[in-house]
Coordinates of C-alpha atoms and ligand atoms in Angstrom, one line a residue:
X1 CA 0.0 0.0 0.0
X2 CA 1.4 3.5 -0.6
X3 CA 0.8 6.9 1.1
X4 CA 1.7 10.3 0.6
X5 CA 2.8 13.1 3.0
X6 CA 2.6 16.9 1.9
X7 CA 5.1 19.4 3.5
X8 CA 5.6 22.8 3.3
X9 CA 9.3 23.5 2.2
X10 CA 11.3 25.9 3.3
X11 CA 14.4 26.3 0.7
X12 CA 17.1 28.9 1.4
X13 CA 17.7 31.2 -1.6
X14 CA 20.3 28.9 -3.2
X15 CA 18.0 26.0 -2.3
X16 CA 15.2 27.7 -4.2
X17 CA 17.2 28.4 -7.3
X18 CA 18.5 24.8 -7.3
X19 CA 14.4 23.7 -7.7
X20 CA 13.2 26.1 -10.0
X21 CA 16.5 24.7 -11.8
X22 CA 15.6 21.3 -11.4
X23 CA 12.3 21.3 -12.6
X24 CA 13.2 23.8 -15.4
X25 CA 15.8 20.8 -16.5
X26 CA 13.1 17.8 -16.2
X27 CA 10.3 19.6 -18.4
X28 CA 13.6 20.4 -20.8
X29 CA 14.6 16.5 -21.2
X30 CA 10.7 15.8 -21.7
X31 CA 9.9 18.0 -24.1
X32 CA 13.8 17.1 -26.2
X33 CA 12.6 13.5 -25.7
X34 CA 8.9 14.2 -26.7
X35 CA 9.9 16.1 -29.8
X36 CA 12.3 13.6 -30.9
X37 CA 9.9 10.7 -30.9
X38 CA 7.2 12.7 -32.5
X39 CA 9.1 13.5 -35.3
X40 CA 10.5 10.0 -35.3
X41 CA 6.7 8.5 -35.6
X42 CA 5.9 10.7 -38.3
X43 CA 8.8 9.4 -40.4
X44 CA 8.8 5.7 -39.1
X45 CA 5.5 5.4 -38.2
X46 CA 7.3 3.3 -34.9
X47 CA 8.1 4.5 -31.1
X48 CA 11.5 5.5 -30.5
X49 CA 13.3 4.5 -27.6
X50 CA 15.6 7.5 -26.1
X51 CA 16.9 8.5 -23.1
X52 CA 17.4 11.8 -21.0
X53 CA 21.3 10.7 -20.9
X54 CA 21.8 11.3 -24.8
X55 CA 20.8 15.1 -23.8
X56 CA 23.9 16.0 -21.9
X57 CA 26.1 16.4 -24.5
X58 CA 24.3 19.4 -26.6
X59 CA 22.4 20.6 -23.4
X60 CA 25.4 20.2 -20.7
X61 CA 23.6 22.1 -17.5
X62 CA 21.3 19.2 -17.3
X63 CA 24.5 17.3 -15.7
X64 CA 24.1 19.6 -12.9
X65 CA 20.9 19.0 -11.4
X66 CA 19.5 15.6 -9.9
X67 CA 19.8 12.9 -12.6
X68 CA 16.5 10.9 -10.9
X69 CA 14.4 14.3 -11.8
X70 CA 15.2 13.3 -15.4
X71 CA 15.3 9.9 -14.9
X72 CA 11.6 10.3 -13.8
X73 CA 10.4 12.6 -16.4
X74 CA 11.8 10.3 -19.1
X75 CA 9.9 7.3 -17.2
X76 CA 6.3 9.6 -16.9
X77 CA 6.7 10.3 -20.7
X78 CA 7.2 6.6 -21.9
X79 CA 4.6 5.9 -19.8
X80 CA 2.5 8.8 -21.8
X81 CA 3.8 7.7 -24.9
X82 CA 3.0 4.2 -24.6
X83 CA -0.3 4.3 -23.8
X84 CA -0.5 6.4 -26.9
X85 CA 0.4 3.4 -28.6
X86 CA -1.9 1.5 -27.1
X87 CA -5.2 3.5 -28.2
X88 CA -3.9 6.0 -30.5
X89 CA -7.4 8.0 -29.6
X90 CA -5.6 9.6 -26.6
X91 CA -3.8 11.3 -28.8
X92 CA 0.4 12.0 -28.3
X93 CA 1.5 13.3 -25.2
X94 CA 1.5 16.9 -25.2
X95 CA 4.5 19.6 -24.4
X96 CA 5.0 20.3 -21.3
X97 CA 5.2 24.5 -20.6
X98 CA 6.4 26.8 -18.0
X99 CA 3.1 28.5 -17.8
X100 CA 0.6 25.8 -17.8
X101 CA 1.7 22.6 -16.8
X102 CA 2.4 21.9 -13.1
X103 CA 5.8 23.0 -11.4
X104 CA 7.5 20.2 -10.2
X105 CA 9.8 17.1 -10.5
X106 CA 10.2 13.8 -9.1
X107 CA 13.3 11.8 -7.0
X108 CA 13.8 8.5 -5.6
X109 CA 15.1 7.5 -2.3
X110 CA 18.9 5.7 -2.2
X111 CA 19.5 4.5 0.8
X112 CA 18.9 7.1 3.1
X113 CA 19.2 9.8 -0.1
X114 CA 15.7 11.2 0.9
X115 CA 15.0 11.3 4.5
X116 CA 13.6 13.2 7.4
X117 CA 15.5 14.7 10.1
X118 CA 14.0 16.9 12.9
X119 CA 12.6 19.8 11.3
X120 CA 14.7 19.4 7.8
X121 CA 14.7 17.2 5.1
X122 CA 17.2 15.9 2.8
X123 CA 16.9 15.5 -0.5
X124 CA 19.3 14.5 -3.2
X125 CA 21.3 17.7 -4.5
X126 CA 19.7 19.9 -2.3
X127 CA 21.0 19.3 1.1
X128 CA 18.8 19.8 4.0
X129 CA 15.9 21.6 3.6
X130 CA 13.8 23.4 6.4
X131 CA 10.0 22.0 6.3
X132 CA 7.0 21.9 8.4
X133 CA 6.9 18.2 9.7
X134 CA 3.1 18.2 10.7
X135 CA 3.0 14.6 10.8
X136 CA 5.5 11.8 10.5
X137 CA 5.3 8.1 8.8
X138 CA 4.7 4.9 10.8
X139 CA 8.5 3.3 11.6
X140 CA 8.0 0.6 9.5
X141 CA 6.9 2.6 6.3
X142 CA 9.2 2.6 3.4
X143 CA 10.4 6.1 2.1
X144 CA 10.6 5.4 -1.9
X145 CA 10.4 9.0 -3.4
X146 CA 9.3 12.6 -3.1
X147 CA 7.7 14.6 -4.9
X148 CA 9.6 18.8 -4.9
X149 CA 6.9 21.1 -5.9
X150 CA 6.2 24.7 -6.1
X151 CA 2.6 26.1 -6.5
X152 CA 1.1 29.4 -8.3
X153 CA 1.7 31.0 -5.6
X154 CA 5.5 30.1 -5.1
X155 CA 5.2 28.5 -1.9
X156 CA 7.3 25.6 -2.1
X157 CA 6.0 21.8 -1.3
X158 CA 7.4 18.1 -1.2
X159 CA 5.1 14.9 -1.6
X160 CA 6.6 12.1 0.6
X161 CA 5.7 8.7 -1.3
X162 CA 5.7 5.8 1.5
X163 CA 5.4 2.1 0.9
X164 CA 4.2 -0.2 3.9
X165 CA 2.6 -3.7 4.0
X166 CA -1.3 -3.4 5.0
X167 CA -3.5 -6.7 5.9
X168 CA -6.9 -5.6 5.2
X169 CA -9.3 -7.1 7.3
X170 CA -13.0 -7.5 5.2
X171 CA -16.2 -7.2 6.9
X172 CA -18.4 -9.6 7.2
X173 CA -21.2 -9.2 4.8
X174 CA -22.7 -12.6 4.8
X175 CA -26.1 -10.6 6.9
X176 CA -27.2 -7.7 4.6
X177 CA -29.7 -6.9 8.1
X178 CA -26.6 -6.9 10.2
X179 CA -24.7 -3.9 8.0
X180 CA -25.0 -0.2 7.9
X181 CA -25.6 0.5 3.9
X182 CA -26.3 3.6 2.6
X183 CA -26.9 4.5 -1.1
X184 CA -26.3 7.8 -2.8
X185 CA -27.9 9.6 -5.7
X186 CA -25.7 12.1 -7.7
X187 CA -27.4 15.7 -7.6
X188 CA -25.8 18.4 -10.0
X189 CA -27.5 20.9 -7.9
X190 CA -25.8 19.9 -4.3
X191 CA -23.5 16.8 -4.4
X192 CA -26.1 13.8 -3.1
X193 CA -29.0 13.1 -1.6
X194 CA -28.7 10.0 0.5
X195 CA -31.0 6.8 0.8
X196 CA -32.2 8.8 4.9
X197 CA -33.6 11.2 2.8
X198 CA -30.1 14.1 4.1
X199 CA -29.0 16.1 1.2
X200 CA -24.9 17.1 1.4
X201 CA -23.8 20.6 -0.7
X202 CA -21.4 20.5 -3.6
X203 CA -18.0 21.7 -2.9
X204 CA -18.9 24.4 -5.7
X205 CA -20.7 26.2 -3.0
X206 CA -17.0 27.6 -2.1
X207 CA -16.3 28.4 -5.2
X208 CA -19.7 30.9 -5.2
X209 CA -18.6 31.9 -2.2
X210 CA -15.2 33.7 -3.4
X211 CA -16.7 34.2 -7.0
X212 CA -17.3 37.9 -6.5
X213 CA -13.7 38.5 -4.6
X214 CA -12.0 36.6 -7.8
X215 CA -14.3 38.5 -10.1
X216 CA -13.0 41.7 -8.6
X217 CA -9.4 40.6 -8.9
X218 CA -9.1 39.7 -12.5
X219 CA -11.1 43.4 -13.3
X220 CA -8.1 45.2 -11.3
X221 CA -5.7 42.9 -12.9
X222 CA -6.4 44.6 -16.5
X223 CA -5.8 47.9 -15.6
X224 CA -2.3 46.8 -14.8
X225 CA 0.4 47.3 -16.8
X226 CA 1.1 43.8 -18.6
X227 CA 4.9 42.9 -17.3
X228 CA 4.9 45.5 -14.1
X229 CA 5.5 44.8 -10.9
X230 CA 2.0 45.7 -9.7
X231 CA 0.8 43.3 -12.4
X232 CA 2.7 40.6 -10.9
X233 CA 1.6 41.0 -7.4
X234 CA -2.2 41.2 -8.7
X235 CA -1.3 37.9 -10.6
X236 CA -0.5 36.5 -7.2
X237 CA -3.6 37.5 -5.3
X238 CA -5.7 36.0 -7.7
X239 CA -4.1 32.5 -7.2
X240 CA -4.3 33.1 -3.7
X241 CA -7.6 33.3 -3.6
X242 CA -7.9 30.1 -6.1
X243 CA -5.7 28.5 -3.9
X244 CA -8.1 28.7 -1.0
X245 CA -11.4 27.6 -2.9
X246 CA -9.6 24.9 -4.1
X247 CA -8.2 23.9 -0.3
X248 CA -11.3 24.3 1.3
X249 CA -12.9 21.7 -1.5
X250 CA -10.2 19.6 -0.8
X251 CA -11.3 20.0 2.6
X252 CA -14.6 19.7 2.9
X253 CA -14.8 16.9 0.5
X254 CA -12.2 14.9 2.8
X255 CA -14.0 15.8 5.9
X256 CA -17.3 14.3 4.2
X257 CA -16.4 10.9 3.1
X258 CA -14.5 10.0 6.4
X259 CA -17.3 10.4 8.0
X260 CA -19.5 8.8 6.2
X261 CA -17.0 5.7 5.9
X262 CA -16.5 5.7 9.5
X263 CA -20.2 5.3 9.6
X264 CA -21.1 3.1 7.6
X265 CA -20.1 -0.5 6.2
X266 CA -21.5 -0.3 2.4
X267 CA -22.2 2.5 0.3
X268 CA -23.9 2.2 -2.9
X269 CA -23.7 5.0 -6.1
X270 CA -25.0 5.0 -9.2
X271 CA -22.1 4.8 -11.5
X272 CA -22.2 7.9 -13.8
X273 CA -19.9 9.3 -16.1
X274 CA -19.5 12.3 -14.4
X275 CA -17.7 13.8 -17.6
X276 CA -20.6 13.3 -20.3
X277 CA -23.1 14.6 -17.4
X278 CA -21.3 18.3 -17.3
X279 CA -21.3 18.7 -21.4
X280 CA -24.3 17.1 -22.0
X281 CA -26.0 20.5 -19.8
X282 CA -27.4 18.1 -17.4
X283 CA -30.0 21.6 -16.2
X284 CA -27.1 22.4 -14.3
X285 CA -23.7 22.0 -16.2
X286 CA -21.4 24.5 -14.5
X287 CA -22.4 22.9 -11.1
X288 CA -22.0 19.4 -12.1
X289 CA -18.2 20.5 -13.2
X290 CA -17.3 22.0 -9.9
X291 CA -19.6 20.4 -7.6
X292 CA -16.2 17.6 -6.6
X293 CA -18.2 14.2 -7.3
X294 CA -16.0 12.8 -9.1
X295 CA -13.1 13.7 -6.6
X296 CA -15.6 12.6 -3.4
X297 CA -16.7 8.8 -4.8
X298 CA -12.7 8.5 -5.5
X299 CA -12.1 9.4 -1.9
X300 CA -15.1 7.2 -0.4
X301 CA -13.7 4.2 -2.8
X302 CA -10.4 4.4 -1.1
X303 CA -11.2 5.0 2.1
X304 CA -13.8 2.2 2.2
X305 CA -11.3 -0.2 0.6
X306 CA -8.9 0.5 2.9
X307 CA -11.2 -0.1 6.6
X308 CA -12.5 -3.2 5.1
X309 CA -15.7 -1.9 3.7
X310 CA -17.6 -1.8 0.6
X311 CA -18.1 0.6 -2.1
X312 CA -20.9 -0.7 -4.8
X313 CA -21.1 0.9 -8.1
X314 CA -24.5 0.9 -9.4
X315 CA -24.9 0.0 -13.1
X316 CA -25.7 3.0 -15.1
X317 CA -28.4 2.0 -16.9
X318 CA -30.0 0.9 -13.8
X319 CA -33.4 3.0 -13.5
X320 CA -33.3 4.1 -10.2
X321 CA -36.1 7.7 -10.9
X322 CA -38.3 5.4 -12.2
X323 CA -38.7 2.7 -9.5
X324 CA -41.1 3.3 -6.9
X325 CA -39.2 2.5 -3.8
X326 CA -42.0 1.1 -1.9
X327 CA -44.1 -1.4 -4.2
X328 CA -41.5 -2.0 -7.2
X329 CA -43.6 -0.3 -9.4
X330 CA -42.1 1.2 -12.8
X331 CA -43.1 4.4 -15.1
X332 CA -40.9 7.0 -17.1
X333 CA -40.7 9.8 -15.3
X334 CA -39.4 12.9 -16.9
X335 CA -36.2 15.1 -15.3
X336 CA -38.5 17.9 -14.2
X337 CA -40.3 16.1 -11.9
X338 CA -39.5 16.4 -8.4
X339 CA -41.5 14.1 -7.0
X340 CA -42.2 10.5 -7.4
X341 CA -46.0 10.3 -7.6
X342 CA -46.7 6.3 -7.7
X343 CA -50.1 5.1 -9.0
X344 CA -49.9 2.0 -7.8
X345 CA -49.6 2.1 -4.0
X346 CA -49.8 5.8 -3.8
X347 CA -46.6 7.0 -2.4
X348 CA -45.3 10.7 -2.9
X349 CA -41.7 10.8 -2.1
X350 CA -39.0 12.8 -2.9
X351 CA -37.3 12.5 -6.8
X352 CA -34.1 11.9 -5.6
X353 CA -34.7 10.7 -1.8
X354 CA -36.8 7.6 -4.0
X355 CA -33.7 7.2 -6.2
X356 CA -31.8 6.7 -3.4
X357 CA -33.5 4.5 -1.7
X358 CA -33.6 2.5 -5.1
X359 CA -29.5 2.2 -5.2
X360 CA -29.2 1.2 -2.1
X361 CA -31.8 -1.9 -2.4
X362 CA -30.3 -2.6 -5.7
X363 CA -26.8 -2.7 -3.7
X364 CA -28.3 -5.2 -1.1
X365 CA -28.9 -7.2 -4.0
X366 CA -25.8 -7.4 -5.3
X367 CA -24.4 -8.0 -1.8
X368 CA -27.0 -11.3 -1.6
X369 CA -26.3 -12.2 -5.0
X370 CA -22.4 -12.7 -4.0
X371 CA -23.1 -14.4 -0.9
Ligands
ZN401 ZN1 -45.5 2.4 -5.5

């Protein structure tokens, strides 16, 4: 099993220059590589097999930074590249660029290369570096590489990669009556509405909540000078503040599937592709892209996995609005109704409080149908 650990780094000048260096060097050796093997496909029609060490020679300052940094980016490229060959709709792998793609570069651990001391940690090149150790790895978890990073902001970072054996212990689920099962229905407008009838916001909610502040920044940002200093500093604010929408997301959406793994055993979704819902102007499309789904049933699948637990994925075609959730009855029933109005058995529930309910009985059934 593997882990991460985010820390603030705190480089000294030299130590800063040495990253921004570093990184500068691995996007270098990816894009040399990735422009060699395009223009090597379009004459062969074949993958080319290079390497970041057949660089050094024309481009010599790429000896001086961490050779694992381009030893890394050549591996995430091939990787690119490969599946490329594999289905060719992906498309190549595209440039890398100073402005859009992210800021940072990869190293491995060599015995003891990469390692935590007190308040500092070293990594390869670089020496110790000061960093805020908020939390530390288990003794017996394996330190394979880290991650250097530095954000829109330029606030520097480092992502600790650990490695540890984990026995996961399944629960029982031989007694459907006996577990805590909850099932979920996807709302673009919010983020779910649960089988006990609770709704839960969408993370977009921060977003609105920051929209006017941003909306004010960018307008002062074009009456700046393009290049000035001023400009610059406006720049910076602005990723400030989408810095915080997108930590308090992060946040919120970590918050909300612990607890709802810590509660309960099995939870059931419907499994949507979340991407065809936003362009297809599901009522709501700008919600659906913001509103973290995607992001939270990754979260609940991991966490659930690792306590043991359960995380059923609902076939899409499955028609949980149309079910009645108390006799099994079935009609079409159209997007703008809210309510499920059976007439069979006469039950008025809730659109989505009624789909819910249908996921997590269709769940149960699966569950049976294993044991
Ligand atoms: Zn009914």
């Amino acid at each position: 099993m593997n882990r991460a650990i985010k820390y603030r780094l705190y480089p000294n000048k030299e130590q800063a220059i040495l990253i921004d260096k570093t990184i500068g060097c691995a996007r270098k050796v990816y894009n040399l590589m990735l422009n060699d093997k395009v223009e090597y496909y379009k004459a062969n029609k074949a993958m080319l097999n290079n390497s970041p060490a057949q660089y050094k020679k024309d481009y010599p300052f790429l000896k001086e930074v961490d050779s694992l940094a381009l030893a890394n980016a050549s591996q995430n490229l091939n990787k690119a590249y490969k599946s490329f060959f594999k289905n060719k709709n992906i498309g190549f792998p595209k440039f890398k660029s100073k402005k859009r793609s992210r800021l940072s570069y990869t190293t491995n651990n060599q015995k003891g290369s990469i390692r935590i001391n007190g308040s500092k940690i070293k990594i390869p090149k670089l020496g110790f570096v000061r960093a805020s150790i908020h939390r530390k790895a288990k003794k017996d978890w394996l330190l394979k590489s880290a991650t250097i990073s530095k954000d829109s902001c330029g606030k520097y970072y480092i992502s600790v990669l650990y490695e540890f054996e984990y026995k996961i212990n399944y629960i029982d689920i031989s007694n459907t009556d006996e577990l805590n099962i909850i099932g979920l229905d996807y709302k673009s407008n919010g983020l779910y509405m649960d089988s006990d009838g609770n709704k839960a916001f969408g993370s977009n909610k921060f977003f609105r909540q920051y929209e006017k502040r941003l909306a004010k920044a960018q307008k002062k940002l074009k009456n700046k000078n393009v290049g000035s200093k001023n400009c610059y500093k406006q720049i910076l604010k602005i990723n400030k503040i989408h810095n915080k929408i997108k930590n308090k997301r992060l946040d919120y959406l970590r918050k909300l599937s612990t607890k709802i793994v810590n509660l309960y055993d099995v939870v059931c979704i419907e499994n949507l592709n979340i991407k065809a819902l936003s362009n297809k102007g599901f009522g709501n499309g700008k919600a659906t892209l913001d509103n973290g789904y995607g992001m939270f049933t990754t979260m609940l699948e991991y966490k659930l996995n690792e306590r043991g637990k359960y995380f059923i994925k609902i076939d899409k075609w499955y028609p949980s609005s149309q079910i009645c959730s108390n006799c099994g009855n079935k009609q079409k029933i159209t997007l703008d109704q809210r309510a499920y109005i059976c007439p069979k058995c006469g039950k008025i529930i809730d659109r989505d409080y009624n789909a819910a309910i249908n996921i997590k009985n269709e769940g149960i059934r699966l569950i049976k149908s294993i044991n």
